[in-house]
């Protein structure tokens, strides 16, 4: 109903990140620049942190969609509370590296 009334092309405020629609504040631009520099210079792990709802996921999805759609292997962690061992196992699986866990 409101799509027609407001002449919108798509429904606003989706529950999933939309890389085609984003707000770029100074802090968002700084995070984008840091993300891009970290990946371009192959600095290893890039971590984006912030309060819920500030655009971290959208920023990462936008970067991946625009800059590195299929040229990079990426790991996006949704679980913030992983042990070091769990993190290593997750990375090994994602990069198809065989791993043997010591007891």
Coordinates of N, CA and C in Angstrom, one line a residue:
X1 N 0.8 -1.2 0.0 CA 0.0 0.0 0.0 C 0.9 1.3 0.0
X2 N 1.9 1.3 0.9 CA 2.7 2.5 1.0 C 3.7 2.6 -0.2
X3 N 4.0 1.5 -0.8 CA 4.9 1.5 -2.0 C 4.3 2.4 -3.1
X4 N 3.0 2.2 -3.4 CA 2.3 3.0 -4.4 C 2.2 4.5 -3.9
X5 N 1.7 4.7 -2.7 CA 1.5 6.0 -2.1 C 2.7 6.9 -2.2
X6 N 3.9 6.3 -1.7 CA 5.1 7.1 -1.7 C 6.0 6.9 -3.0
X7 N 5.4 6.1 -3.9 CA 6.1 5.8 -5.2 C 7.5 5.2 -5.0
X8 N 7.6 4.2 -4.1 CA 8.8 3.6 -3.8 C 9.1 2.4 -4.8
X9 N 10.3 2.2 -5.1 CA 10.7 1.1 -6.0 C 10.7 -0.2 -5.3
X10 N 11.0 -0.2 -4.0 CA 11.1 -1.4 -3.2 C 10.7 -1.1 -1.8
X11 N 10.4 -2.2 -1.0 CA 10.0 -2.0 0.4 C 11.2 -1.5 1.2
X12 N 11.0 -0.4 2.0 CA 12.1 0.0 2.8 C 12.3 -0.8 4.1
X13 N 13.4 -0.6 4.8 CA 13.6 -1.2 6.1 C 13.5 -2.7 6.1
X14 N 14.2 -3.3 5.3 CA 14.3 -4.8 5.2 C 15.1 -5.3 6.4
X15 N 14.9 -6.6 6.8 CA 15.6 -7.2 7.9 C 17.0 -7.7 7.5
X16 N 17.3 -7.7 6.2 CA 18.6 -8.1 5.8 C 19.3 -6.9 5.2
X17 N 20.7 -7.0 5.2 CA 21.4 -5.8 4.7 C 21.3 -5.7 3.2
X18 N 21.1 -4.5 2.7 CA 21.0 -4.2 1.3 C 22.1 -3.4 0.9
X19 N 23.1 -4.0 0.2 CA 24.3 -3.2 -0.3 C 24.0 -2.1 -1.2
X20 N 22.8 -2.0 -1.8 CA 22.5 -1.0 -2.7 C 22.0 0.3 -2.0
X21 N 21.6 0.2 -0.8 CA 21.1 1.3 0.0 C 21.9 1.4 1.3
X22 N 22.7 2.5 1.4 CA 23.4 2.7 2.6 C 23.7 4.1 2.9
X23 N 23.8 4.5 4.2 CA 24.1 5.8 4.6 C 25.6 5.9 4.9
X24 N 26.3 6.9 4.4 CA 27.7 7.0 4.6 C 28.0 8.2 5.4
X25 N 28.2 8.0 6.7 CA 28.7 9.1 7.6 C 30.2 9.1 7.6
X26 N 30.8 10.0 8.3 CA 32.3 10.1 8.4 C 32.8 8.8 9.0
X27 N 32.1 8.2 10.1 CA 32.6 7.0 10.7 C 32.4 5.8 9.7
X28 N 31.4 5.8 9.0 CA 31.2 4.7 8.0 C 32.3 4.8 6.9
X29 N 32.6 6.0 6.5 CA 33.7 6.1 5.5 C 35.0 5.7 6.0
X30 N 35.3 6.0 7.3 CA 36.5 5.6 7.9 C 36.6 4.1 8.0
X31 N 35.5 3.5 8.4 CA 35.4 2.0 8.5 C 35.6 1.4 7.1
X32 N 35.0 2.0 6.1 CA 35.2 1.5 4.7 C 36.6 1.6 4.3
X33 N 37.3 2.7 4.5 CA 38.7 2.9 4.1 C 39.6 2.0 4.9
X34 N 39.3 1.7 6.1 CA 40.1 0.8 6.9 C 39.9 -0.6 6.4
X35 N 38.7 -1.0 6.1 CA 38.4 -2.3 5.5 C 39.1 -2.5 4.2
X36 N 39.0 -1.6 3.3 CA 39.6 -1.6 2.0 C 41.1 -1.7 2.1
X37 N 41.7 -0.9 2.9 CA 43.2 -0.8 3.1 C 43.7 -2.1 3.7
X38 N 43.0 -2.7 4.7 CA 43.4 -3.9 5.3 C 43.4 -5.1 4.3
X39 N 42.4 -5.1 3.5 CA 42.3 -6.2 2.5 C 43.2 -6.0 1.3
X40 N 43.3 -4.7 0.8 CA 44.2 -4.4 -0.3 C 45.7 -4.7 0.1
X41 N 46.1 -4.4 1.3 CA 47.5 -4.6 1.7 C 47.7 -5.9 2.3
X42 N 46.7 -6.8 2.3 CA 46.8 -8.1 2.8 C 47.3 -8.2 4.2
X43 N 46.7 -7.4 5.1 CA 47.1 -7.3 6.5 C 46.5 -8.4 7.4
X44 N 45.9 -9.4 6.8 CA 45.4 -10.5 7.6 C 43.9 -10.3 8.0
X45 N 43.6 -10.2 9.2 CA 42.2 -10.1 9.7 C 41.8 -8.7 9.9
X46 N 40.6 -8.4 9.4 CA 40.0 -7.0 9.5 C 38.8 -7.2 10.4
X47 N 38.7 -6.4 11.5 CA 37.6 -6.5 12.4 C 36.8 -5.2 12.4
X48 N 35.5 -5.3 12.2 CA 34.7 -4.1 12.2 C 33.8 -4.3 13.5
X49 N 33.8 -3.4 14.4 CA 33.0 -3.5 15.6 C 32.1 -2.3 15.7
X50 N 31.1 -2.4 16.5 CA 30.2 -1.3 16.8 C 28.9 -1.8 17.4
X51 N 28.1 -0.8 17.8 CA 26.8 -1.1 18.4 C 25.9 -1.8 17.4
X52 N 24.9 -2.6 17.9 CA 23.9 -3.2 16.9 C 23.2 -2.1 16.1
X53 N 23.1 -2.3 14.8 CA 22.3 -1.5 14.0 C 23.0 -0.3 13.4
X54 N 24.3 -0.2 13.5 CA 25.0 1.0 13.0 C 25.5 0.8 11.6
X55 N 25.4 -0.5 11.0 CA 25.7 -0.7 9.6 C 27.0 -1.5 9.4
X56 N 27.4 -2.3 10.3 CA 28.6 -3.1 10.1 C 28.4 -4.1 9.1
X57 N 27.3 -4.9 9.2 CA 27.0 -5.9 8.2 C 26.8 -5.4 6.8
X58 N 26.1 -4.3 6.7 CA 25.8 -3.6 5.4 C 27.1 -3.2 4.8
X59 N 28.0 -2.6 5.6 CA 29.3 -2.2 5.1 C 30.1 -3.4 4.5
X60 N 30.1 -4.5 5.2 CA 30.9 -5.6 4.7 C 30.2 -6.2 3.5
X61 N 28.9 -6.3 3.5 CA 28.2 -6.8 2.3 C 28.4 -5.9 1.1
X62 N 28.4 -4.6 1.3 CA 28.6 -3.7 0.3 C 30.0 -3.8 -0.3
X63 N 31.0 -3.9 0.6 CA 32.3 -4.1 0.1 C 32.5 -5.4 -0.7
X64 N 32.0 -6.4 -0.2 CA 32.1 -7.7 -0.9 C 31.3 -7.7 -2.3
X65 N 30.2 -7.0 -2.3 CA 29.4 -6.9 -3.6 C 30.1 -6.1 -4.6
X66 N 30.7 -5.0 -4.2 CA 31.3 -4.0 -5.1 C 32.7 -4.3 -5.5
X67 N 33.5 -4.7 -4.5 CA 34.9 -4.8 -4.7 C 35.4 -6.2 -4.9
X68 N 34.9 -7.2 -4.2 CA 35.5 -8.5 -4.3 C 34.4 -9.6 -4.3
X69 N 33.6 -9.5 -5.4 CA 32.5 -10.5 -5.4 C 32.9 -11.9 -5.4
X70 N 33.9 -12.3 -6.2 CA 34.2 -13.7 -6.3 C 35.7 -13.9 -6.3
X71 N 36.5 -12.9 -6.1 CA 38.0 -13.0 -6.1 C 38.6 -13.3 -4.8
X72 N 37.8 -13.2 -3.8 CA 38.3 -13.4 -2.4 C 37.5 -14.5 -1.7
X73 N 38.2 -15.2 -0.8 CA 37.5 -16.1 0.1 C 37.3 -15.3 1.4
X74 N 36.1 -15.3 1.8 CA 35.7 -14.4 3.0 C 35.1 -15.3 4.0
X75 N 35.3 -14.8 5.3 CA 34.6 -15.4 6.4 C 34.0 -14.3 7.2
X76 N 32.7 -14.4 7.4 CA 32.0 -13.4 8.2 C 31.5 -14.1 9.4
X77 N 31.9 -13.7 10.6 CA 31.6 -14.4 11.8 C 30.4 -13.7 12.5
X78 N 29.4 -14.4 12.7 CA 28.2 -13.9 13.3 C 28.2 -14.2 14.8
X79 N 29.0 -15.2 15.2 CA 29.1 -15.6 16.6 C 30.3 -14.8 17.2
X80 N 30.0 -13.9 18.1 CA 31.1 -13.1 18.6 C 31.8 -13.8 19.8
X81 N 31.2 -14.8 20.3 CA 31.8 -15.5 21.5 C 32.3 -16.9 21.1
X82 N 33.4 -16.9 20.3 CA 34.1 -18.1 19.9 C 35.4 -18.2 20.7
X83 N 35.7 -19.5 21.1 CA 37.0 -19.7 21.7 C 38.0 -19.6 20.5
X84 N 39.3 -19.5 20.9 CA 40.3 -19.5 19.9 C 40.3 -20.8 19.1
X85 N 40.1 -21.9 19.7 CA 40.0 -23.2 19.1 C 38.9 -23.3 18.1
X86 N 37.7 -22.8 18.5 CA 36.5 -22.8 17.6 C 36.8 -21.9 16.4
X87 N 37.4 -20.8 16.6 CA 37.8 -19.9 15.5 C 38.7 -20.5 14.5
X88 N 39.7 -21.2 15.0 CA 40.7 -21.9 14.1 C 40.0 -23.0 13.3
X89 N 39.1 -23.7 14.0 CA 38.4 -24.8 13.3 C 37.5 -24.2 12.2
X90 N 36.8 -23.1 12.5 CA 35.9 -22.4 11.5 C 36.7 -21.9 10.3
X91 N 37.8 -21.3 10.6 CA 38.7 -20.8 9.5 C 39.2 -22.0 8.7
X92 N 39.7 -23.0 9.3 CA 40.2 -24.2 8.6 C 39.2 -24.8 7.7
X93 N 37.9 -24.9 8.2 CA 36.9 -25.4 7.3 C 36.6 -24.5 6.1
X94 N 36.5 -23.2 6.4 CA 36.2 -22.3 5.3 C 37.2 -22.3 4.2
X95 N 38.5 -22.4 4.6 CA 39.6 -22.4 3.7 C 40.0 -23.8 3.2
X96 N 39.2 -24.8 3.6 CA 39.4 -26.2 3.2 C 40.8 -26.7 3.6
X97 N 41.2 -26.3 4.8 CA 42.5 -26.8 5.3 C 42.2 -27.9 6.3
X98 N 42.9 -29.1 6.1 CA 42.6 -30.1 7.0 C 43.2 -29.8 8.4
X99 N 42.4 -30.1 9.4 CA 42.9 -29.8 10.8 C 42.6 -31.0 11.7
X100 N 43.6 -31.2 12.5 CA 43.5 -32.3 13.5 C 43.5 -31.7 14.9
X101 N 42.5 -31.9 15.7 CA 42.4 -31.3 17.0 C 43.1 -32.2 18.0
X102 N 44.0 -31.6 18.8 CA 44.7 -32.4 19.9 C 43.7 -32.4 21.1
X103 N 43.7 -33.5 21.7 CA 42.8 -33.6 22.9 C 43.4 -32.9 24.1

